Amino acid sequence: MTVSVRVPAKVNVQLAVGAARPDGFHDLANVFLAVGLYDEVTVTPADELRITCSGPDAGQVPLDRTNLAARAALELARRYGIEPAVHIHIAKDIPVAGGMAGGSADGAGALVACDALWDTRASRDELLDICAELGSDVPFSLVGGAALGVGRGEQLRTLEVGGTFHWVFAIAERGLSTPAVFREFDRMNEGLRVPEPVASQELLDALAKGDASALAGAVSNDLQPAALSLFPELEHTLAVGRGAGALAALVSGSGPTTAFLTQNAEAADRVAEVLLASGSCRAARVTEGPASGAVVL
Ligand code: C5P
């Protein structure tokens, strides 16, 4: 028997970051939107736990037990007293170390796939609980759509979205480490009072209405200055996308993928073409959001 699960990438349309907590994490007001770039996670019974990965970025994916997909399988197996003898294959289309929750997607995908393969029938709440243990963004990868994440981002409230938003994602030449970007955020804010993170009502209203222009006026990412400080070339990519007519241009999460919101699919194609021709990114992907969370295929 084989089970395949498709899991989406995300962009943060708002990422409000508070001061570092005693545990090293940061309180967030994190508005996630799932978008139509997907990893596919396939599990098959095997002699022992094994991970393989395919796709253009496969060489950058760890194939040991640090991979969130392996950790998800191990945790579900531990809870249900099952031998985690499974081959996990990741068909990777989400950029690696890109700020689009690709690793989190694989964790959520492997969890849902193993739950089906082993017939463990964990409740939705238990799956979400395991996701939160694996990482701050993993619960959202399971749920998809749009959601506000508070705490370290793992406590989710589903959000209404009144339409489809058109996006272009410019994939950078190299990745950025999320902890490094948070550390840079701390360094840049040293000695300053960092306000409590709060979700923008204007942004939530724009999402609910499906109004791209209003959303463009409300997007924000508190990690953007830190990502730009570590990866200054991204300023140019953002400027190119803006110049090509994007309604909004921002760093996706901790970066370095940059996200461009456009009025419609035609405008997205145009922005993607200009970005590619400029040589300021490795690839430009056109897609839409919201997208569904983890689904068994
Ligand atoms: O939760 P996750 O393991 O994905 O987080 C990766 C890293 O990102 C953490 O180790 C931490 O450095 C940083 N982080 C943070 N505050 C959050 C989420 C992540 O500082 N709310």
PDB file of C-alpha atoms and ligand atoms in Angstrom:
ATOM      1  CA  MET A   1       0.000   0.000   0.000  1.00  0.00           C
ATOM      2  CA  THR A   2       1.118   3.549  -0.769  1.00  0.00           C
ATOM      3  CA  VAL A   3      -0.353   6.856   0.418  1.00  0.00           C
ATOM      4  CA  SER A   4       0.397  10.229  -1.190  1.00  0.00           C
ATOM      5  CA  VAL A   5      -0.427  13.585   0.370  1.00  0.00           C
ATOM      6  CA  ARG A   6      -0.225  16.983  -1.307  1.00  0.00           C
ATOM      7  CA  VAL A   7       0.724  19.944   0.905  1.00  0.00           C
ATOM      8  CA  PRO A   8       0.850  23.664   0.012  1.00  0.00           C
ATOM      9  CA  ALA A   9       3.436  26.402   0.504  1.00  0.00           C
ATOM     10  CA  LYS A  10       2.527  29.585   2.375  1.00  0.00           C
ATOM     11  CA  VAL A  11       3.155  33.286   2.225  1.00  0.00           C
ATOM     12  CA  ASN A  12       2.764  35.499   5.286  1.00  0.00           C
ATOM     13  CA  VAL A  13       0.612  38.465   4.306  1.00  0.00           C
ATOM     14  CA  GLN A  14       1.302  39.901   7.744  1.00  0.00           C
ATOM     15  CA  LEU A  15       4.135  38.850  10.001  1.00  0.00           C
ATOM     16  CA  ALA A  16       4.175  40.957  13.159  1.00  0.00           C
ATOM     17  CA  VAL A  17       7.042  39.928  15.440  1.00  0.00           C
ATOM     18  CA  GLY A  18       7.299  40.711  19.158  1.00  0.00           C
ATOM     19  CA  ALA A  19      10.358  40.732  21.401  1.00  0.00           C
ATOM     20  CA  ALA A  20      12.326  37.516  22.003  1.00  0.00           C
ATOM     21  CA  ARG A  21      10.722  35.404  24.768  1.00  0.00           C
ATOM     22  CA  PRO A  22      12.686  33.683  27.527  1.00  0.00           C
ATOM     23  CA  ASP A  23      12.442  30.414  25.517  1.00  0.00           C
ATOM     24  CA  GLY A  24      14.106  32.131  22.523  1.00  0.00           C
ATOM     25  CA  PHE A  25      10.964  32.126  20.369  1.00  0.00           C
ATOM     26  CA  HIS A  26       9.077  35.299  19.445  1.00  0.00           C
ATOM     27  CA  ASP A  27       5.395  35.993  19.917  1.00  0.00           C
ATOM     28  CA  LEU A  28       3.825  36.551  16.524  1.00  0.00           C
ATOM     29  CA  ALA A  29       0.688  37.806  14.850  1.00  0.00           C
ATOM     30  CA  ASN A  30       1.170  35.722  11.749  1.00  0.00           C
ATOM     31  CA  VAL A  31      -1.382  35.861   8.930  1.00  0.00           C
ATOM     32  CA  PHE A  32      -0.752  32.829   6.737  1.00  0.00           C
ATOM     33  CA  LEU A  33      -2.116  32.361   3.235  1.00  0.00           C
ATOM     34  CA  ALA A  34      -1.620  28.953   1.586  1.00  0.00           C
ATOM     35  CA  VAL A  35      -0.643  29.203  -2.087  1.00  0.00           C
ATOM     36  CA  GLY A  36      -0.621  26.740  -4.961  1.00  0.00           C
ATOM     37  CA  LEU A  37       2.967  25.494  -4.892  1.00  0.00           C
ATOM     38  CA  TYR A  38       2.979  21.976  -3.504  1.00  0.00           C
ATOM     39  CA  ASP A  39       5.183  19.220  -2.189  1.00  0.00           C
ATOM     40  CA  GLU A  40       3.893  15.671  -2.517  1.00  0.00           C
ATOM     41  CA  VAL A  41       4.786  13.232   0.254  1.00  0.00           C
ATOM     42  CA  THR A  42       4.418   9.503  -0.480  1.00  0.00           C
ATOM     43  CA  VAL A  43       4.793   6.778   2.151  1.00  0.00           C
ATOM     44  CA  THR A  44       5.284   3.065   1.514  1.00  0.00           C
ATOM     45  CA  PRO A  45       5.998   0.246   4.000  1.00  0.00           C
ATOM     46  CA  ALA A  46       9.747  -0.552   4.151  1.00  0.00           C
ATOM     47  CA  ASP A  47      12.282  -2.423   6.328  1.00  0.00           C
ATOM     48  CA  GLU A  48      13.246   0.744   8.149  1.00  0.00           C
ATOM     49  CA  LEU A  49      12.681   4.508   8.108  1.00  0.00           C
ATOM     50  CA  ARG A  50      14.145   5.949   4.929  1.00  0.00           C
ATOM     51  CA  ILE A  51      13.710   9.307   3.163  1.00  0.00           C
ATOM     52  CA  THR A  52      14.270  10.151  -0.476  1.00  0.00           C
ATOM     53  CA  CYS A  53      13.621  13.407  -2.271  1.00  0.00           C
ATOM     54  CA  SER A  54      13.223  14.424  -5.922  1.00  0.00           C
ATOM     55  CA  GLY A  55      12.971  17.791  -7.628  1.00  0.00           C
ATOM     56  CA  PRO A  56      15.411  20.547  -8.641  1.00  0.00           C
ATOM     57  CA  ASP A  57      16.301  21.443  -5.005  1.00  0.00           C
ATOM     58  CA  ALA A  58      16.470  17.827  -3.765  1.00  0.00           C
ATOM     59  CA  GLY A  59      20.207  18.053  -3.091  1.00  0.00           C
ATOM     60  CA  GLN A  60      19.603  20.629  -0.330  1.00  0.00           C
ATOM     61  CA  VAL A  61      17.080  18.510   1.589  1.00  0.00           C
ATOM     62  CA  PRO A  62      18.415  16.591   4.633  1.00  0.00           C
ATOM     63  CA  LEU A  63      17.616  12.881   4.310  1.00  0.00           C
ATOM     64  CA  ASP A  64      18.252  11.986   7.948  1.00  0.00           C
ATOM     65  CA  ARG A  65      16.073  12.121  11.053  1.00  0.00           C
ATOM     66  CA  THR A  66      16.341  15.913  11.268  1.00  0.00           C
ATOM     67  CA  ASN A  67      13.935  16.109   8.309  1.00  0.00           C
ATOM     68  CA  LEU A  68      10.509  17.171   9.652  1.00  0.00           C
ATOM     69  CA  ALA A  69       8.885  14.383   7.618  1.00  0.00           C
ATOM     70  CA  ALA A  70      10.971  11.790   9.491  1.00  0.00           C
ATOM     71  CA  ARG A  71      10.251  13.473  12.817  1.00  0.00           C
ATOM     72  CA  ALA A  72       6.509  13.425  12.073  1.00  0.00           C
ATOM     73  CA  ALA A  73       6.564   9.686  11.276  1.00  0.00           C
ATOM     74  CA  LEU A  74       8.654   8.923  14.381  1.00  0.00           C
ATOM     75  CA  GLU A  75       6.350  10.894  16.678  1.00  0.00           C
ATOM     76  CA  LEU A  76       3.149   9.307  15.348  1.00  0.00           C
ATOM     77  CA  ALA A  77       4.747   5.832  15.573  1.00  0.00           C
ATOM     78  CA  ARG A  78       5.902   6.510  19.150  1.00  0.00           C
ATOM     79  CA  ARG A  79       2.444   7.625  20.254  1.00  0.00           C
ATOM     80  CA  TYR A  80       0.752   4.543  18.788  1.00  0.00           C
ATOM     81  CA  GLY A  81       3.462   1.962  19.544  1.00  0.00           C
ATOM     82  CA  ILE A  82       4.145   1.321  15.852  1.00  0.00           C
ATOM     83  CA  GLU A  83       7.480   0.439  14.239  1.00  0.00           C
ATOM     84  CA  PRO A  84       8.287   3.462  12.006  1.00  0.00           C
ATOM     85  CA  ALA A  85       9.305   1.209   9.117  1.00  0.00           C
ATOM     86  CA  VAL A  86       8.371   3.429   6.226  1.00  0.00           C
ATOM     87  CA  HIS A  87       9.901   4.849   3.088  1.00  0.00           C
ATOM     88  CA  ILE A  88       9.007   8.551   2.805  1.00  0.00           C
ATOM     89  CA  HIS A  89       9.460  10.090  -0.610  1.00  0.00           C
ATOM     90  CA  ILE A  90       9.208  13.863  -0.996  1.00  0.00           C
ATOM     91  CA  ALA A  91       8.525  15.238  -4.477  1.00  0.00           C
ATOM     92  CA  LYS A  92       9.701  18.756  -3.780  1.00  0.00           C
ATOM     93  CA  ASP A  93       8.377  21.783  -5.619  1.00  0.00           C
ATOM     94  CA  ILE A  94       8.393  24.292  -2.717  1.00  0.00           C
ATOM     95  CA  PRO A  95      11.697  26.229  -2.550  1.00  0.00           C
ATOM     96  CA  VAL A  96      14.102  24.913   0.115  1.00  0.00           C
ATOM     97  CA  ALA A  97      15.047  27.367   2.918  1.00  0.00           C
ATOM     98  CA  GLY A  98      12.871  29.896   1.110  1.00  0.00           C
ATOM     99  CA  GLY A  99      10.482  31.253   3.744  1.00  0.00           C
ATOM    100  CA  MET A 100       7.543  29.352   2.251  1.00  0.00           C
ATOM    101  CA  ALA A 101       7.288  26.579   4.890  1.00  0.00           C
ATOM    102  CA  GLY A 102       8.502  23.795   2.594  1.00  0.00           C
ATOM    103  CA  GLY A 103      10.008  21.783   5.453  1.00  0.00           C
ATOM    104  CA  SER A 104       6.856  22.309   7.511  1.00  0.00           C
ATOM    105  CA  ALA A 105       4.746  21.136   4.571  1.00  0.00           C
ATOM    106  CA  ASP A 106       6.729  17.878   4.440  1.00  0.00           C
ATOM    107  CA  GLY A 107       6.200  17.375   8.190  1.00  0.00           C
ATOM    108  CA  ALA A 108       2.438  17.853   7.915  1.00  0.00           C
ATOM    109  CA  GLY A 109       2.307  15.725   4.756  1.00  0.00           C
ATOM    110  CA  ALA A 110       4.228  12.806   6.260  1.00  0.00           C
ATOM    111  CA  LEU A 111       2.038  12.922   9.365  1.00  0.00           C
ATOM    112  CA  VAL A 112      -1.224  12.744   7.410  1.00  0.00           C
ATOM    113  CA  ALA A 113       0.232  10.085   5.078  1.00  0.00           C
ATOM    114  CA  CYS A 114       1.484   7.839   7.919  1.00  0.00           C
ATOM    115  CA  ASP A 115      -1.803   8.260   9.790  1.00  0.00           C
ATOM    116  CA  ALA A 116      -3.575   6.864   6.716  1.00  0.00           C
ATOM    117  CA  LEU A 117      -0.949   4.153   6.010  1.00  0.00           C
ATOM    118  CA  TRP A 118      -0.932   2.858   9.600  1.00  0.00           C
ATOM    119  CA  ASP A 119      -4.661   3.429  10.076  1.00  0.00           C
ATOM    120  CA  THR A 120      -3.921   5.196  13.373  1.00  0.00           C
ATOM    121  CA  ARG A 121      -6.941   7.481  12.931  1.00  0.00           C
ATOM    122  CA  ALA A 122      -5.522  10.235  15.117  1.00  0.00           C
ATOM    123  CA  SER A 123      -8.048  13.019  15.722  1.00  0.00           C
ATOM    124  CA  ARG A 124      -7.590  16.357  13.984  1.00  0.00           C
ATOM    125  CA  ASP A 125      -6.656  17.869  17.371  1.00  0.00           C
ATOM    126  CA  GLU A 126      -3.982  15.240  17.984  1.00  0.00           C
ATOM    127  CA  LEU A 127      -2.542  15.761  14.492  1.00  0.00           C
ATOM    128  CA  LEU A 128      -2.434  19.514  15.133  1.00  0.00           C
ATOM    129  CA  ASP A 129      -0.790  18.875  18.484  1.00  0.00           C
ATOM    130  CA  ILE A 130       1.970  16.798  16.846  1.00  0.00           C
ATOM    131  CA  CYS A 131       2.359  19.482  14.158  1.00  0.00           C
ATOM    132  CA  ALA A 132       2.868  22.162  16.829  1.00  0.00           C
ATOM    133  CA  GLU A 133       5.566  19.987  18.450  1.00  0.00           C
ATOM    134  CA  LEU A 134       7.364  19.711  15.111  1.00  0.00           C
ATOM    135  CA  GLY A 135       7.499  23.448  14.387  1.00  0.00           C
ATOM    136  CA  SER A 136       5.684  26.762  14.539  1.00  0.00           C
ATOM    137  CA  ASP A 137       4.473  26.697  10.911  1.00  0.00           C
ATOM    138  CA  VAL A 138       3.570  22.993  10.682  1.00  0.00           C
ATOM    139  CA  PRO A 139      -0.038  23.279  11.964  1.00  0.00           C
ATOM    140  CA  PHE A 140      -0.812  25.777   9.219  1.00  0.00           C
ATOM    141  CA  SER A 141       0.595  23.444   6.548  1.00  0.00           C
ATOM    142  CA  LEU A 142      -1.973  20.873   7.683  1.00  0.00           C
ATOM    143  CA  VAL A 143      -4.886  23.317   7.720  1.00  0.00           C
ATOM    144  CA  GLY A 144      -4.166  25.511   4.660  1.00  0.00           C
ATOM    145  CA  GLY A 145      -6.536  28.237   3.451  1.00  0.00           C
ATOM    146  CA  ALA A 146      -5.830  31.342   5.504  1.00  0.00           C
ATOM    147  CA  ALA A 147      -5.301  31.615   9.239  1.00  0.00           C
ATOM    148  CA  LEU A 148      -4.040  33.906  11.946  1.00  0.00           C
ATOM    149  CA  GLY A 149      -1.314  32.238  14.008  1.00  0.00           C
ATOM    150  CA  VAL A 150      -0.530  33.607  17.469  1.00  0.00           C
ATOM    151  CA  GLY A 151       1.804  32.419  20.230  1.00  0.00           C
ATOM    152  CA  ARG A 152       4.889  31.343  18.265  1.00  0.00           C
ATOM    153  CA  GLY A 153       2.552  31.028  15.283  1.00  0.00           C
ATOM    154  CA  GLU A 154       1.184  27.582  16.087  1.00  0.00           C
ATOM    155  CA  GLN A 155      -2.158  28.636  17.656  1.00  0.00           C
ATOM    156  CA  LEU A 156      -4.435  29.074  14.666  1.00  0.00           C
ATOM    157  CA  ARG A 157      -7.683  30.849  13.978  1.00  0.00           C
ATOM    158  CA  THR A 158      -9.103  30.146  10.529  1.00  0.00           C
ATOM    159  CA  LEU A 159      -9.780  33.260   8.446  1.00  0.00           C
ATOM    160  CA  GLU A 160     -12.421  33.905   5.820  1.00  0.00           C
ATOM    161  CA  VAL A 161     -11.136  34.737   2.347  1.00  0.00           C
ATOM    162  CA  GLY A 162     -13.577  36.322  -0.098  1.00  0.00           C
ATOM    163  CA  GLY A 163     -11.732  35.696  -3.368  1.00  0.00           C
ATOM    164  CA  THR A 164      -8.618  34.482  -5.134  1.00  0.00           C
ATOM    165  CA  PHE A 165      -5.350  36.401  -4.888  1.00  0.00           C
ATOM    166  CA  HIS A 166      -2.760  36.238  -7.673  1.00  0.00           C
ATOM    167  CA  TRP A 167       0.901  35.966  -6.751  1.00  0.00           C
ATOM    168  CA  VAL A 168       4.355  35.684  -8.230  1.00  0.00           C
ATOM    169  CA  PHE A 169       7.170  34.198  -6.157  1.00  0.00           C
ATOM    170  CA  ALA A 170      10.759  34.975  -7.086  1.00  0.00           C
ATOM    171  CA  ILE A 171      13.045  32.146  -5.970  1.00  0.00           C
ATOM    172  CA  ALA A 172      16.469  33.371  -4.825  1.00  0.00           C
ATOM    173  CA  GLU A 173      19.864  31.928  -5.739  1.00  0.00           C
ATOM    174  CA  ARG A 174      20.496  30.734  -2.172  1.00  0.00           C
ATOM    175  CA  GLY A 175      18.473  30.067   0.996  1.00  0.00           C
ATOM    176  CA  LEU A 176      18.285  31.822   4.368  1.00  0.00           C
ATOM    177  CA  SER A 177      18.162  30.139   7.769  1.00  0.00           C
ATOM    178  CA  THR A 178      15.050  31.070   9.771  1.00  0.00           C
ATOM    179  CA  PRO A 179      16.877  31.145  13.152  1.00  0.00           C
ATOM    180  CA  ALA A 180      19.541  33.400  11.595  1.00  0.00           C
ATOM    181  CA  VAL A 181      16.879  35.845  10.382  1.00  0.00           C
ATOM    182  CA  PHE A 182      15.242  35.948  13.835  1.00  0.00           C
ATOM    183  CA  ARG A 183      18.694  36.522  15.385  1.00  0.00           C
ATOM    184  CA  GLU A 184      19.268  39.408  12.985  1.00  0.00           C
ATOM    185  CA  PHE A 185      15.832  40.789  13.959  1.00  0.00           C
ATOM    186  CA  ASP A 186      16.935  40.672  17.624  1.00  0.00           C
ATOM    187  CA  ARG A 187      20.243  42.335  16.810  1.00  0.00           C
ATOM    188  CA  MET A 188      18.572  45.143  14.855  1.00  0.00           C
ATOM    189  CA  ASN A 189      16.058  45.741  17.657  1.00  0.00           C
ATOM    190  CA  GLU A 190      18.525  45.583  20.526  1.00  0.00           C
ATOM    191  CA  GLY A 191      17.788  48.326  23.053  1.00  0.00           C
ATOM    192  CA  LEU A 192      14.519  49.227  21.312  1.00  0.00           C
ATOM    193  CA  ARG A 193      11.034  48.589  22.659  1.00  0.00           C
ATOM    194  CA  VAL A 194       9.445  46.014  20.348  1.00  0.00           C
ATOM    195  CA  PRO A 195       5.645  46.443  20.350  1.00  0.00           C
ATOM    196  CA  GLU A 196       3.250  43.541  20.998  1.00  0.00           C
ATOM    197  CA  PRO A 197       2.396  41.871  17.685  1.00  0.00           C
ATOM    198  CA  VAL A 198      -1.200  42.589  16.631  1.00  0.00           C
ATOM    199  CA  ALA A 199      -3.077  41.483  13.508  1.00  0.00           C
ATOM    200  CA  SER A 200      -4.155  44.363  11.271  1.00  0.00           C
ATOM    201  CA  GLN A 201      -7.943  44.678  11.020  1.00  0.00           C
ATOM    202  CA  GLU A 202      -7.532  46.393   7.648  1.00  0.00           C
ATOM    203  CA  LEU A 203      -5.647  43.345   6.385  1.00  0.00           C
ATOM    204  CA  LEU A 204      -8.200  40.857   7.740  1.00  0.00           C
ATOM    205  CA  ASP A 205     -10.995  42.894   6.095  1.00  0.00           C
ATOM    206  CA  ALA A 206      -9.124  42.931   2.763  1.00  0.00           C
ATOM    207  CA  LEU A 207      -8.745  39.132   2.906  1.00  0.00           C
ATOM    208  CA  ALA A 208     -12.425  38.691   3.798  1.00  0.00           C
ATOM    209  CA  LYS A 209     -13.461  40.893   0.857  1.00  0.00           C
ATOM    210  CA  GLY A 210     -11.018  39.317  -1.594  1.00  0.00           C
ATOM    211  CA  ASP A 211      -9.815  42.858  -2.375  1.00  0.00           C
ATOM    212  CA  ALA A 212      -6.286  42.691  -3.827  1.00  0.00           C
ATOM    213  CA  SER A 213      -5.685  46.472  -3.809  1.00  0.00           C
ATOM    214  CA  ALA A 214      -6.724  46.759  -0.165  1.00  0.00           C
ATOM    215  CA  LEU A 215      -4.601  43.724   0.731  1.00  0.00           C
ATOM    216  CA  ALA A 216      -1.633  45.279  -1.080  1.00  0.00           C
ATOM    217  CA  GLY A 217      -1.966  48.380   1.110  1.00  0.00           C
ATOM    218  CA  ALA A 218      -2.019  46.326   4.296  1.00  0.00           C
ATOM    219  CA  VAL A 219       0.664  43.606   3.858  1.00  0.00           C
ATOM    220  CA  SER A 220       3.656  43.820   6.194  1.00  0.00           C
ATOM    221  CA  ASN A 221       6.568  41.686   7.323  1.00  0.00           C
ATOM    222  CA  ASP A 222       8.579  42.623  10.412  1.00  0.00           C
ATOM    223  CA  LEU A 223      11.275  40.109   9.391  1.00  0.00           C
ATOM    224  CA  GLN A 224      11.844  41.889   6.076  1.00  0.00           C
ATOM    225  CA  PRO A 225      14.509  44.356   7.335  1.00  0.00           C
ATOM    226  CA  ALA A 226      16.415  41.444   8.901  1.00  0.00           C
ATOM    227  CA  ALA A 227      16.164  39.320   5.734  1.00  0.00           C
ATOM    228  CA  LEU A 228      17.315  42.292   3.608  1.00  0.00           C
ATOM    229  CA  SER A 229      20.190  42.947   5.972  1.00  0.00           C
ATOM    230  CA  LEU A 230      21.412  39.351   5.461  1.00  0.00           C
ATOM    231  CA  PHE A 231      20.561  39.295   1.740  1.00  0.00           C
ATOM    232  CA  PRO A 232      20.778  42.889   0.399  1.00  0.00           C
ATOM    233  CA  GLU A 233      20.324  41.827  -3.261  1.00  0.00           C
ATOM    234  CA  LEU A 234      16.661  41.173  -2.492  1.00  0.00           C
ATOM    235  CA  GLU A 235      16.044  44.957  -2.498  1.00  0.00           C
ATOM    236  CA  HIS A 236      16.680  44.883  -6.233  1.00  0.00           C
ATOM    237  CA  THR A 237      14.328  41.929  -6.808  1.00  0.00           C
ATOM    238  CA  LEU A 238      11.576  43.766  -4.888  1.00  0.00           C
ATOM    239  CA  ALA A 239      12.142  46.923  -6.936  1.00  0.00           C
ATOM    240  CA  VAL A 240      12.012  45.001 -10.234  1.00  0.00           C
ATOM    241  CA  GLY A 241       8.675  43.394  -9.313  1.00  0.00           C
ATOM    242  CA  ARG A 242       7.224  46.728  -8.204  1.00  0.00           C
ATOM    243  CA  GLY A 243       8.431  48.337 -11.423  1.00  0.00           C
ATOM    244  CA  ALA A 244       6.715  45.565 -13.420  1.00  0.00           C
ATOM    245  CA  GLY A 245       3.362  46.516 -11.901  1.00  0.00           C
ATOM    246  CA  ALA A 246       2.993  44.375  -8.771  1.00  0.00           C
ATOM    247  CA  LEU A 247       0.481  45.854  -6.308  1.00  0.00           C
ATOM    248  CA  ALA A 248       2.720  44.843  -3.414  1.00  0.00           C
ATOM    249  CA  ALA A 249       6.188  43.351  -3.063  1.00  0.00           C
ATOM    250  CA  LEU A 250       7.472  41.760   0.124  1.00  0.00           C
ATOM    251  CA  VAL A 251       9.781  39.101   1.501  1.00  0.00           C
ATOM    252  CA  SER A 252       7.926  35.840   2.188  1.00  0.00           C
ATOM    253  CA  GLY A 253       8.308  34.965   5.894  1.00  0.00           C
ATOM    254  CA  SER A 254      11.990  34.788   6.799  1.00  0.00           C
ATOM    255  CA  GLY A 255      12.898  34.855   3.077  1.00  0.00           C
ATOM    256  CA  PRO A 256      14.679  34.908   0.784  1.00  0.00           C
ATOM    257  CA  THR A 257      11.752  34.157  -1.550  1.00  0.00           C
ATOM    258  CA  THR A 258      10.091  37.443  -2.527  1.00  0.00           C
ATOM    259  CA  ALA A 259       6.326  37.637  -3.059  1.00  0.00           C
ATOM    260  CA  PHE A 260       4.471  39.884  -5.501  1.00  0.00           C
ATOM    261  CA  LEU A 261       0.729  40.420  -5.290  1.00  0.00           C
ATOM    262  CA  THR A 262      -0.935  41.309  -8.596  1.00  0.00           C
ATOM    263  CA  GLN A 263      -4.411  42.369  -9.731  1.00  0.00           C
ATOM    264  CA  ASN A 264      -5.031  39.298 -11.931  1.00  0.00           C
ATOM    265  CA  ALA A 265      -3.388  36.307 -13.628  1.00  0.00           C
ATOM    266  CA  GLU A 266      -2.260  38.314 -16.683  1.00  0.00           C
ATOM    267  CA  ALA A 267      -0.488  40.868 -14.513  1.00  0.00           C
ATOM    268  CA  ALA A 268       1.174  37.997 -12.624  1.00  0.00           C
ATOM    269  CA  ASP A 269       2.502  36.507 -15.876  1.00  0.00           C
ATOM    270  CA  ARG A 270       3.914  39.897 -16.837  1.00  0.00           C
ATOM    271  CA  VAL A 271       5.625  40.435 -13.475  1.00  0.00           C
ATOM    272  CA  ALA A 272       7.107  36.917 -13.651  1.00  0.00           C
ATOM    273  CA  GLU A 273       8.496  37.541 -17.132  1.00  0.00           C
ATOM    274  CA  VAL A 274      10.125  40.818 -16.108  1.00  0.00           C
ATOM    275  CA  LEU A 275      11.593  39.276 -12.941  1.00  0.00           C
ATOM    276  CA  LEU A 276      13.108  36.376 -14.888  1.00  0.00           C
ATOM    277  CA  ALA A 277      14.467  38.607 -17.658  1.00  0.00           C
ATOM    278  CA  SER A 278      16.089  40.882 -15.044  1.00  0.00           C
ATOM    279  CA  GLY A 279      18.254  38.017 -13.790  1.00  0.00           C
ATOM    280  CA  SER A 280      17.444  39.022 -10.211  1.00  0.00           C
ATOM    281  CA  CYS A 281      16.070  35.570  -9.299  1.00  0.00           C
ATOM    282  CA  ARG A 282      16.642  31.905 -10.091  1.00  0.00           C
ATOM    283  CA  ALA A 283      12.997  31.239 -11.006  1.00  0.00           C
ATOM    284  CA  ALA A 284       9.661  33.045 -10.950  1.00  0.00           C
ATOM    285  CA  ARG A 285       6.519  31.079 -10.144  1.00  0.00           C
ATOM    286  CA  VAL A 286       2.985  32.263 -10.805  1.00  0.00           C
ATOM    287  CA  THR A 287       0.252  30.935  -8.550  1.00  0.00           C
ATOM    288  CA  GLU A 288      -2.880  31.712  -6.519  1.00  0.00           C
ATOM    289  CA  GLY A 289      -4.054  31.636  -2.944  1.00  0.00           C
ATOM    290  CA  PRO A 290      -5.781  30.487  -0.871  1.00  0.00           C
ATOM    291  CA  ALA A 291      -4.921  26.814  -1.480  1.00  0.00           C
ATOM    292  CA  SER A 292      -6.162  23.741   0.428  1.00  0.00           C
ATOM    293  CA  GLY A 293      -4.156  22.258   3.284  1.00  0.00           C
ATOM    294  CA  ALA A 294      -2.803  18.696   3.356  1.00  0.00           C
ATOM    295  CA  VAL A 295      -4.961  16.329   1.267  1.00  0.00           C
ATOM    296  CA  VAL A 296      -4.622  12.611   0.667  1.00  0.00           C
ATOM    297  CA  LEU A 297      -4.498  12.033  -3.094  1.00  0.00           C
TER     298      LEU A 297
HETATM  299  O1  C5P B   1       9.260  26.570  15.177  1.00  0.00           O
HETATM  300  P1  C5P B   1      10.400  26.343  14.250  1.00  0.00           P
HETATM  301  O2  C5P B   1      11.265  25.189  14.677  1.00  0.00           O
HETATM  302  O3  C5P B   1      10.012  26.249  12.829  1.00  0.00           O
HETATM  303  O4  C5P B   1      11.300  27.640  14.352  1.00  0.00           O
HETATM  304  C1  C5P B   1      12.576  27.697  13.779  1.00  0.00           C
HETATM  305  C2  C5P B   1      13.362  28.797  14.453  1.00  0.00           C
HETATM  306  O5  C5P B   1      12.793  30.069  14.128  1.00  0.00           O
HETATM  307  C3  C5P B   1      13.372  28.754  15.968  1.00  0.00           C
HETATM  308  O6  C5P B   1      14.399  27.947  16.431  1.00  0.00           O
HETATM  309  C4  C5P B   1      13.577  30.206  16.326  1.00  0.00           C
HETATM  310  O7  C5P B   1      14.929  30.558  16.173  1.00  0.00           O
HETATM  311  C5  C5P B   1      12.808  30.937  15.240  1.00  0.00           C
HETATM  312  N1  C5P B   1      11.432  31.280  15.625  1.00  0.00           N
HETATM  313  C6  C5P B   1      11.222  32.283  16.551  1.00  0.00           C
HETATM  314  N2  C5P B   1       9.944  32.615  16.917  1.00  0.00           N
HETATM  315  C7  C5P B   1       8.881  32.001  16.345  1.00  0.00           C
HETATM  316  C8  C5P B   1       9.088  30.986  15.399  1.00  0.00           C
HETATM  317  C9  C5P B   1      10.368  30.645  15.044  1.00  0.00           C
HETATM  318  O8  C5P B   1      12.174  32.875  17.080  1.00  0.00           O
HETATM  319  N3  C5P B   1       7.663  32.354  16.692  1.00  0.00           N
END
